[in-house]
PDB file of N, CA and C in Angstrom:
ATOM      1  N   SER P 690      94.304-157.057 -54.738  1.00 94.00           N
ATOM      2  CA  SER P 690      94.026-158.434 -54.342  1.00 94.00           C
ATOM      3  C   SER P 690      95.013-158.875 -53.264  1.00 94.00           C
ATOM      4  N   TYR P 691      94.713-159.971 -52.626  1.00 98.00           N
ATOM      5  CA  TYR P 691      95.534-160.508 -51.541  1.00 98.00           C
ATOM      6  C   TYR P 691      96.183-161.794 -52.025  1.00 98.00           C
ATOM      7  N   ARG P 692      97.499-161.852 -51.905  1.00 98.00           N
ATOM      8  CA  ARG P 692      98.272-162.965 -52.453  1.00 98.00           C
ATOM      9  C   ARG P 692      99.133-163.626 -51.386  1.00 98.00           C
ATOM     10  N   CYS P 693      99.434-164.908 -51.616  1.00 98.00           N
ATOM     11  CA  CYS P 693     100.347-165.651 -50.750  1.00 98.00           C
ATOM     12  C   CYS P 693     101.710-164.968 -50.786  1.00 98.00           C
ATOM     13  N   ARG P 694     102.271-164.720 -49.617  1.00 98.00           N
ATOM     14  CA  ARG P 694     103.571-164.058 -49.550  1.00 98.00           C
ATOM     15  C   ARG P 694     104.673-164.925 -50.154  1.00 98.00           C
ATOM     16  N   LYS P 695     104.538-166.233 -50.016  1.00 98.00           N
ATOM     17  CA  LYS P 695     105.599-167.140 -50.465  1.00 98.00           C
ATOM     18  C   LYS P 695     105.621-167.327 -51.983  1.00 98.00           C
ATOM     19  N   CYS P 696     104.440-167.522 -52.607  1.00 98.00           N
ATOM     20  CA  CYS P 696     104.432-167.849 -54.041  1.00 98.00           C
ATOM     21  C   CYS P 696     103.621-166.881 -54.910  1.00 98.00           C
ATOM     22  N   SER P 697     102.961-165.901 -54.303  1.00 98.00           N
ATOM     23  CA  SER P 697     102.195-164.853 -55.008  1.00 98.00           C
ATOM     24  C   SER P 697     100.880-165.308 -55.639  1.00 98.00           C
ATOM     25  N   LEU P 698     100.399-166.506 -55.331  1.00 99.00           N
ATOM     26  CA  LEU P 698      99.106-166.956 -55.839  1.00 99.00           C
ATOM     27  C   LEU P 698      97.995-166.109 -55.206  1.00 99.00           C
ATOM     28  N   GLN P 699      97.027-165.661 -56.008  1.00 98.00           N
ATOM     29  CA  GLN P 699      95.922-164.867 -55.469  1.00 98.00           C
ATOM     30  C   GLN P 699      95.036-165.734 -54.591  1.00 98.00           C
ATOM     31  N   LEU P 700      94.754-165.244 -53.370  1.00 99.00           N
ATOM     32  CA  LEU P 700      93.933-165.985 -52.420  1.00 99.00           C
ATOM     33  C   LEU P 700      92.595-165.308 -52.148  1.00 99.00           C
ATOM     34  N   ALA P 701      92.535-163.991 -52.289  1.00 98.00           N
ATOM     35  CA  ALA P 701      91.280-163.258 -52.070  1.00 98.00           C
ATOM     36  C   ALA P 701      91.310-161.968 -52.877  1.00 98.00           C
ATOM     37  N   LYS P 702      90.121-161.491 -53.208  1.00 97.00           N
ATOM     38  CA  LYS P 702      89.983-160.230 -53.934  1.00 97.00           C
ATOM     39  C   LYS P 702      89.606-159.126 -52.955  1.00 97.00           C
ATOM     40  N   SER P 703      89.912-157.908 -53.305  1.00 96.00           N
ATOM     41  CA  SER P 703      89.553-156.764 -52.460  1.00 96.00           C
ATOM     42  C   SER P 703      88.052-156.727 -52.191  1.00 96.00           C
ATOM     43  N   ASP P 704      87.248-157.144 -53.167  1.00 97.00           N
ATOM     44  CA  ASP P 704      85.784-157.161 -53.014  1.00 97.00           C
ATOM     45  C   ASP P 704      85.323-158.127 -51.922  1.00 97.00           C
ATOM     46  N   ASP P 705      86.145-159.130 -51.595  1.00 97.00           N
ATOM     47  CA  ASP P 705      85.787-160.129 -50.582  1.00 97.00           C
ATOM     48  C   ASP P 705      86.073-159.660 -49.157  1.00 97.00           C
ATOM     49  N   PHE P 706      86.815-158.560 -49.011  1.00 98.00           N
ATOM     50  CA  PHE P 706      87.214-158.052 -47.694  1.00 98.00           C
ATOM     51  C   PHE P 706      85.993-157.599 -46.898  1.00 98.00           C
ATOM     52  N   LEU P 707      85.909-158.032 -45.624  1.00 98.00           N
ATOM     53  CA  LEU P 707      84.801-157.651 -44.749  1.00 98.00           C
ATOM     54  C   LEU P 707      85.245-156.798 -43.570  1.00 98.00           C
ATOM     55  N   SER P 708      86.332-157.187 -42.893  1.00 96.00           N
ATOM     56  CA  SER P 708      86.768-156.471 -41.694  1.00 96.00           C
ATOM     57  C   SER P 708      88.254-156.695 -41.438  1.00 96.00           C
ATOM     58  N   GLY P 709      88.916-155.654 -40.937  1.00 95.00           N
ATOM     59  CA  GLY P 709      90.338-155.763 -40.620  1.00 95.00           C
ATOM     60  C   GLY P 709      90.610-155.825 -39.138  1.00 95.00           C
ATOM     61  N   ASN P 710      89.562-155.928 -38.347  1.00 91.00           N
ATOM     62  CA  ASN P 710      89.696-155.862 -36.895  1.00 91.00           C
ATOM     63  C   ASN P 710      89.815-157.253 -36.270  1.00 91.00           C
ATOM     64  N   PHE P 711      90.787-158.038 -36.746  1.00 94.00           N
ATOM     65  CA  PHE P 711      90.960-159.411 -36.270  1.00 94.00           C
ATOM     66  C   PHE P 711      92.427-159.688 -35.987  1.00 94.00           C
ATOM     67  N   ARG P 712      92.660-160.721 -35.164  1.00 93.00           N
ATOM     68  CA  ARG P 712      94.022-161.165 -34.894  1.00 93.00           C
ATOM     69  C   ARG P 712      94.105-162.661 -35.149  1.00 93.00           C
ATOM     70  N   GLY P 713      95.204-163.069 -35.778  1.00 92.00           N
ATOM     71  CA  GLY P 713      95.450-164.481 -36.016  1.00 92.00           C
ATOM     72  C   GLY P 713      96.604-164.944 -35.151  1.00 92.00           C
ATOM     73  N   GLN P 714      97.175-166.064 -35.473  1.00 91.00           N
ATOM     74  CA  GLN P 714      98.302-166.606 -34.716  1.00 91.00           C
ATOM     75  C   GLN P 714      99.580-165.823 -34.961  1.00 91.00           C
ATOM     76  N   HIS P 715      99.624-165.070 -36.061  1.00 92.00           N
ATOM     77  CA  HIS P 715     100.833-164.333 -36.431  1.00 92.00           C
ATOM     78  C   HIS P 715     100.635-162.823 -36.395  1.00 92.00           C
ATOM     79  N   GLY P 716      99.587-162.354 -35.719  1.00 94.00           N
ATOM     80  CA  GLY P 716      99.347-160.914 -35.634  1.00 94.00           C
ATOM     81  C   GLY P 716      98.082-160.500 -36.361  1.00 94.00           C
ATOM     82  N   LYS P 717      98.148-159.342 -37.020  1.00 97.00           N
ATOM     83  CA  LYS P 717      96.968-158.784 -37.679  1.00 97.00           C
ATOM     84  C   LYS P 717      96.401-159.732 -38.728  1.00 97.00           C
ATOM     85  N   ALA P 718      95.067-159.762 -38.779  1.00 98.00           N
ATOM     86  CA  ALA P 718      94.374-160.621 -39.734  1.00 98.00           C
ATOM     87  C   ALA P 718      93.136-159.893 -40.238  1.00 98.00           C
ATOM     88  N   LYS P 719      92.618-160.345 -41.366  1.00 98.00           N
ATOM     89  CA  LYS P 719      91.420-159.754 -41.954  1.00 98.00           C
ATOM     90  C   LYS P 719      90.401-160.847 -42.235  1.00 98.00           C
ATOM     91  N   LEU P 720      89.129-160.460 -42.149  1.00 98.00           N
ATOM     92  CA  LEU P 720      88.028-161.383 -42.411  1.00 98.00           C
ATOM     93  C   LEU P 720      87.527-161.173 -43.838  1.00 98.00           C
ATOM     94  N   PHE P 721      87.346-162.276 -44.555  1.00 99.00           N
ATOM     95  CA  PHE P 721      86.908-162.240 -45.948  1.00 99.00           C
ATOM     96  C   PHE P 721      85.657-163.089 -46.126  1.00 99.00           C
ATOM     97  N   GLY P 722      84.753-162.620 -46.964  1.00 98.00           N
ATOM     98  CA  GLY P 722      83.535-163.361 -47.260  1.00 98.00           C
ATOM     99  C   GLY P 722      83.776-164.522 -48.201  1.00 98.00           C
ATOM    100  N   GLY P 723      84.849-164.446 -48.956  1.00 98.00           N
ATOM    101  CA  GLY P 723      85.201-165.509 -49.882  1.00 98.00           C
ATOM    102  C   GLY P 723      86.698-165.536 -50.096  1.00 98.00           C
ATOM    103  N   ALA P 724      87.200-166.642 -50.570  1.00 98.00           N
ATOM    104  CA  ALA P 724      88.625-166.800 -50.865  1.00 98.00           C
ATOM    105  C   ALA P 724      88.747-167.916 -51.893  1.00 98.00           C
ATOM    106  N   SER P 725      89.905-168.007 -52.523  1.00 98.00           N
ATOM    107  CA  SER P 725      90.100-169.034 -53.548  1.00 98.00           C
ATOM    108  C   SER P 725      91.510-169.587 -53.474  1.00 98.00           C
ATOM    109  N   ASN P 726      91.727-170.677 -54.187  1.00 99.00           N
ATOM    110  CA  ASN P 726      93.050-171.309 -54.270  1.00 99.00           C
ATOM    111  C   ASN P 726      93.580-171.743 -52.909  1.00 99.00           C
ATOM    112  N   LEU P 727      92.670-172.266 -52.077  1.00 99.00           N
ATOM    113  CA  LEU P 727      93.042-172.704 -50.739  1.00 99.00           C
ATOM    114  C   LEU P 727      92.710-174.181 -50.541  1.00 99.00           C
ATOM    115  N   ASP P 728      93.561-174.882 -49.799  1.00 99.00           N
ATOM    116  CA  ASP P 728      93.278-176.234 -49.332  1.00 99.00           C
ATOM    117  C   ASP P 728      92.840-176.128 -47.876  1.00 99.00           C
ATOM    118  N   LEU P 729      91.810-176.875 -47.492  1.00 99.00           N
ATOM    119  CA  LEU P 729      91.284-176.833 -46.130  1.00 99.00           C
ATOM    120  C   LEU P 729      91.652-178.098 -45.362  1.00 99.00           C
ATOM    121  N   ASP P 730      92.100-177.913 -44.113  1.00 98.00           N
ATOM    122  CA  ASP P 730      92.350-179.041 -43.217  1.00 98.00           C
ATOM    123  C   ASP P 730      91.018-179.539 -42.659  1.00 98.00           C
ATOM    124  N   LYS P 731      91.073-180.661 -41.937  1.00 99.00           N
ATOM    125  CA  LYS P 731      89.884-181.180 -41.266  1.00 99.00           C
ATOM    126  C   LYS P 731      89.440-180.185 -40.192  1.00 99.00           C
ATOM    127  N   PRO P 732      88.120-180.103 -39.925  1.00 98.00           N
ATOM    128  CA  PRO P 732      87.621-179.201 -38.881  1.00 98.00           C
ATOM    129  C   PRO P 732      88.152-179.596 -37.501  1.00 98.00           C
ATOM    130  N   VAL P 733      88.509-178.584 -36.710  1.00 98.00           N
ATOM    131  CA  VAL P 733      88.961-178.789 -35.332  1.00 98.00           C
ATOM    132  C   VAL P 733      88.317-177.727 -34.441  1.00 98.00           C
ATOM    133  N   GLU P 734      88.164-178.050 -33.160  1.00 98.00           N
ATOM    134  CA  GLU P 734      87.669-177.066 -32.198  1.00 98.00           C
ATOM    135  C   GLU P 734      88.840-176.231 -31.714  1.00 98.00           C
ATOM    136  N   ARG P 735      88.631-174.917 -31.642  1.00 96.00           N
ATOM    137  CA  ARG P 735      89.679-174.036 -31.131  1.00 96.00           C
ATOM    138  C   ARG P 735      89.029-172.973 -30.248  1.00 96.00           C
ATOM    139  N   THR P 736      89.538-172.818 -29.028  1.00 95.00           N
ATOM    140  CA  THR P 736      89.038-171.784 -28.133  1.00 95.00           C
ATOM    141  C   THR P 736      89.731-170.473 -28.467  1.00 95.00           C
ATOM    142  N   MET P 737      88.921-169.450 -28.728  1.00 92.00           N
ATOM    143  CA  MET P 737      89.431-168.124 -29.073  1.00 92.00           C
ATOM    144  C   MET P 737      88.894-167.128 -28.060  1.00 92.00           C
ATOM    145  N   THR P 738      89.307-165.879 -28.165  1.00 90.00           N
ATOM    146  CA  THR P 738      88.858-164.867 -27.205  1.00 90.00           C
ATOM    147  C   THR P 738      87.343-164.708 -27.208  1.00 90.00           C
ATOM    148  N   THR P 739      86.685-165.035 -28.321  1.00 92.00           N
ATOM    149  CA  THR P 739      85.226-164.904 -28.422  1.00 92.00           C
ATOM    150  C   THR P 739      84.503-166.235 -28.214  1.00 92.00           C
ATOM    151  N   GLY P 740      85.205-167.247 -27.693  1.00 94.00           N
ATOM    152  CA  GLY P 740      84.567-168.523 -27.389  1.00 94.00           C
ATOM    153  C   GLY P 740      85.087-169.680 -28.229  1.00 94.00           C
ATOM    154  N   LEU P 741      84.412-170.815 -28.093  1.00 97.00           N
ATOM    155  CA  LEU P 741      84.802-172.035 -28.797  1.00 97.00           C
ATOM    156  C   LEU P 741      84.277-172.002 -30.232  1.00 97.00           C
ATOM    157  N   HIS P 742      85.174-172.172 -31.186  1.00 98.00           N
ATOM    158  CA  HIS P 742      84.819-172.184 -32.604  1.00 98.00           C
ATOM    159  C   HIS P 742      85.261-173.511 -33.219  1.00 98.00           C
ATOM    160  N   VAL P 743      84.611-173.916 -34.296  1.00 98.00           N
ATOM    161  CA  VAL P 743      85.094-175.021 -35.122  1.00 98.00           C
ATOM    162  C   VAL P 743      85.656-174.368 -36.376  1.00 98.00           C
ATOM    163  N   ILE P 744      86.936-174.607 -36.618  1.00 98.00           N
ATOM    164  CA  ILE P 744      87.610-173.959 -37.742  1.00 98.00           C
ATOM    165  C   ILE P 744      88.345-174.991 -38.590  1.00 98.00           C
ATOM    166  N   GLN P 745      88.712-174.560 -39.781  1.00 99.00           N
ATOM    167  CA  GLN P 745      89.553-175.373 -40.660  1.00 99.00           C
ATOM    168  C   GLN P 745      90.737-174.509 -41.066  1.00 99.00           C
ATOM    169  N   ASP P 746      91.944-174.927 -40.716  1.00 98.00           N
ATOM    170  CA  ASP P 746      93.118-174.194 -41.175  1.00 98.00           C
ATOM    171  C   ASP P 746      93.155-174.237 -42.695  1.00 98.00           C
ATOM    172  N   VAL P 747      93.624-173.150 -43.302  1.00 99.00           N
ATOM    173  CA  VAL P 747      93.700-173.082 -44.761  1.00 99.00           C
ATOM    174  C   VAL P 747      95.140-172.850 -45.198  1.00 99.00           C
ATOM    175  N   HIS P 748      95.483-173.458 -46.324  1.00 99.00           N
ATOM    176  CA  HIS P 748      96.831-173.401 -46.875  1.00 99.00           C
ATOM    177  C   HIS P 748      96.747-173.002 -48.339  1.00 99.00           C
ATOM    178  N   CYS P 749      97.760-172.303 -48.806  1.00 99.00           N
ATOM    179  CA  CYS P 749      97.858-171.959 -50.221  1.00 99.00           C
ATOM    180  C   CYS P 749      97.875-173.255 -51.028  1.00 99.00           C
ATOM    181  N   GLN P 750      97.034-173.313 -52.056  1.00 99.00           N
ATOM    182  CA  GLN P 750      96.928-174.519 -52.887  1.00 99.00           C
ATOM    183  C   GLN P 750      98.228-174.810 -53.638  1.00 99.00           C
ATOM    184  N   GLN P 751      98.964-173.770 -53.966  1.00 99.00           N
ATOM    185  CA  GLN P 751     100.165-173.936 -54.783  1.00 99.00           C
ATOM    186  C   GLN P 751     101.393-174.336 -53.966  1.00 99.00           C
ATOM    187  N   CYS P 752     101.709-173.576 -52.902  1.00 99.00           N
ATOM    188  CA  CYS P 752     102.945-173.852 -52.146  1.00 99.00           C
ATOM    189  C   CYS P 752     102.691-174.524 -50.797  1.00 99.00           C
ATOM    190  N   LYS P 753     101.404-174.684 -50.423  1.00 98.00           N
ATOM    191  CA  LYS P 753     100.995-175.384 -49.193  1.00 98.00           C
ATOM    192  C   LYS P 753     101.296-174.607 -47.909  1.00 98.00           C
ATOM    193  N   GLU P 754     101.660-173.345 -48.013  1.00 98.00           N
ATOM    194  CA  GLU P 754     101.945-172.510 -46.841  1.00 98.00           C
ATOM    195  C   GLU P 754     100.647-172.222 -46.071  1.00 98.00           C
ATOM    196  N   TYR P 755     100.710-172.299 -44.732  1.00 98.00           N
ATOM    197  CA  TYR P 755      99.565-171.929 -43.889  1.00 98.00           C
ATOM    198  C   TYR P 755      99.309-170.429 -44.050  1.00 98.00           C
ATOM    199  N   VAL P 756      98.029-170.036 -44.225  1.00 99.00           N
ATOM    200  CA  VAL P 756      97.712-168.608 -44.384  1.00 99.00           C
ATOM    201  C   VAL P 756      96.554-168.139 -43.498  1.00 99.00           C
ATOM    202  N   GLY P 757      95.889-169.044 -42.781  1.00 98.00           N
ATOM    203  CA  GLY P 757      94.788-168.627 -41.918  1.00 98.00           C
ATOM    204  C   GLY P 757      93.815-169.767 -41.672  1.00 98.00           C
ATOM    205  N   TRP P 758      92.519-169.420 -41.508  1.00 98.00           N
ATOM    206  CA  TRP P 758      91.521-170.456 -41.281  1.00 98.00           C
ATOM    207  C   TRP P 758      90.151-170.030 -41.784  1.00 98.00           C
ATOM    208  N   LYS P 759      89.271-171.031 -41.902  1.00 99.00           N
ATOM    209  CA  LYS P 759      87.875-170.808 -42.263  1.00 99.00           C
ATOM    210  C   LYS P 759      87.028-171.143 -41.046  1.00 99.00           C
ATOM    211  N   TYR P 760      86.079-170.275 -40.733  1.00 98.00           N
ATOM    212  CA  TYR P 760      85.159-170.531 -39.630  1.00 98.00           C
ATOM    213  C   TYR P 760      84.061-171.476 -40.102  1.00 98.00           C
ATOM    214  N   LYS P 761      83.928-172.615 -39.434  1.00 98.00           N
ATOM    215  CA  LYS P 761      82.880-173.586 -39.770  1.00 98.00           C
ATOM    216  C   LYS P 761      81.686-173.426 -38.829  1.00 98.00           C
ATOM    217  N   GLU P 762      81.959-173.325 -37.524  1.00 98.00           N
ATOM    218  CA  GLU P 762      80.911-173.107 -36.523  1.00 98.00           C
ATOM    219  C   GLU P 762      81.413-172.089 -35.513  1.00 98.00           C
ATOM    220  N   ALA P 763      80.490-171.244 -35.041  1.00 97.00           N
ATOM    221  CA  ALA P 763      80.851-170.207 -34.077  1.00 97.00           C
ATOM    222  C   ALA P 763      79.756-170.101 -33.018  1.00 97.00           C
ATOM    223  N   PRO P 764      80.103-169.553 -31.833  1.00 96.00           N
ATOM    224  CA  PRO P 764      79.082-169.355 -30.796  1.00 96.00           C
ATOM    225  C   PRO P 764      77.964-168.439 -31.309  1.00 96.00           C
ATOM    226  N   GLU P 765      76.828-168.476 -30.641  1.00 95.00           N
ATOM    227  CA  GLU P 765      75.644-167.718 -31.077  1.00 95.00           C
ATOM    228  C   GLU P 765      75.953-166.258 -31.410  1.00 95.00           C
ATOM    229  N   SER P 766      76.710-165.589 -30.550  1.00 95.00           N
ATOM    230  CA  SER P 766      76.998-164.160 -30.768  1.00 95.00           C
ATOM    231  C   SER P 766      77.994-163.918 -31.902  1.00 95.00           C
ATOM    232  N   GLN P 767      78.584-164.979 -32.420  1.00 96.00           N
ATOM    233  CA  GLN P 767      79.614-164.864 -33.454  1.00 96.00           C
ATOM    234  C   GLN P 767      79.210-165.546 -34.763  1.00 96.00           C
ATOM    235  N   LYS P 768      77.938-165.878 -34.922  1.00 97.00           N
ATOM    236  CA  LYS P 768      77.452-166.639 -36.084  1.00 97.00           C
ATOM    237  C   LYS P 768      77.810-165.987 -37.420  1.00 97.00           C
ATOM    238  N   TYR P 769      77.971-164.656 -37.426  1.00 97.00           N
ATOM    239  CA  TYR P 769      78.284-163.953 -38.680  1.00 97.00           C
ATOM    240  C   TYR P 769      79.606-164.427 -39.293  1.00 97.00           C
ATOM    241  N   LYS P 770      80.463-165.056 -38.493  1.00 97.00           N
ATOM    242  CA  LYS P 770      81.765-165.531 -38.976  1.00 97.00           C
ATOM    243  C   LYS P 770      81.666-166.842 -39.768  1.00 97.00           C
ATOM    244  N   GLU P 771      80.595-167.593 -39.568  1.00 98.00           N
ATOM    245  CA  GLU P 771      80.498-168.924 -40.177  1.00 98.00           C
ATOM    246  C   GLU P 771      80.588-168.849 -41.701  1.00 98.00           C
ATOM    247  N   GLY P 772      81.449-169.696 -42.260  1.00 98.00           N
ATOM    248  CA  GLY P 772      81.652-169.726 -43.702  1.00 98.00           C
ATOM    249  C   GLY P 772      82.627-168.676 -44.213  1.00 98.00           C
ATOM    250  N   LYS P 773      83.139-167.843 -43.304  1.00 98.00           N
ATOM    251  CA  LYS P 773      84.060-166.773 -43.686  1.00 98.00           C
ATOM    252  C   LYS P 773      85.510-167.222 -43.453  1.00 98.00           C
ATOM    253  N   TYR P 774      86.431-166.486 -44.055  1.00 99.00           N
ATOM    254  CA  TYR P 774      87.858-166.803 -43.977  1.00 99.00           C
ATOM    255  C   TYR P 774      88.608-165.729 -43.211  1.00 99.00           C
ATOM    256  N   LEU P 775      89.481-166.144 -42.307  1.00 98.00           N
ATOM    257  CA  LEU P 775      90.393-165.234 -41.638  1.00 98.00           C
ATOM    258  C   LEU P 775      91.775-165.481 -42.245  1.00 98.00           C
ATOM    259  N   LEU P 776      92.313-164.467 -42.891  1.00 98.00           N
ATOM    260  CA  LEU P 776      93.633-164.593 -43.510  1.00 98.00           C
ATOM    261  C   LEU P 776      94.622-163.706 -42.770  1.00 98.00           C
ATOM    262  N   GLU P 777      95.786-164.264 -42.481  1.00 98.00           N
ATOM    263  CA  GLU P 777      96.805-163.575 -41.694  1.00 98.00           C
ATOM    264  C   GLU P 777      97.640-162.653 -42.577  1.00 98.00           C
ATOM    265  N   MET P 778      97.640-161.365 -42.259  1.00 96.00           N
ATOM    266  CA  MET P 778      98.317-160.371 -43.090  1.00 96.00           C
ATOM    267  C   MET P 778      99.831-160.596 -43.159  1.00 96.00           C
ATOM    268  N   GLU P 779     100.405-161.132 -42.111  1.00 96.00           N
ATOM    269  CA  GLU P 779     101.846-161.418 -42.091  1.00 96.00           C
ATOM    270  C   GLU P 779     102.226-162.461 -43.148  1.00 96.00           C
ATOM    271  N   LEU P 780     101.254-163.276 -43.562  1.00 96.00           N
ATOM    272  CA  LEU P 780     101.522-164.380 -44.483  1.00 96.00           C
ATOM    273  C   LEU P 780     101.051-164.089 -45.909  1.00 96.00           C
ATOM    274  N   LEU P 781     100.513-162.883 -46.129  1.00 96.00           N
ATOM    275  CA  LEU P 781     100.048-162.488 -47.465  1.00 96.00           C
ATOM    276  C   LEU P 781     100.959-161.426 -48.046  1.00 96.00           C
TER     277      LEU P 781
END
């Protein structure tokens, strides 16, 4: 399972893992189909290498540490990301 580096709360299960070919603000990141024990920020627009996305930063529910984001809206070619979570490996 994938846990918060700061407090060890479980944030995602191995079964939720979809792809490891992603980069976050802190380096390597992984895409997950589901996650738990997260607080979501308000949606914001963010320009990424694959275009303009609407995302919500996510924080560990227990210690409030930033750990990644959830894709809310993505460009047409990136629709598969919508509703998925990008978690930063440096923070897990």
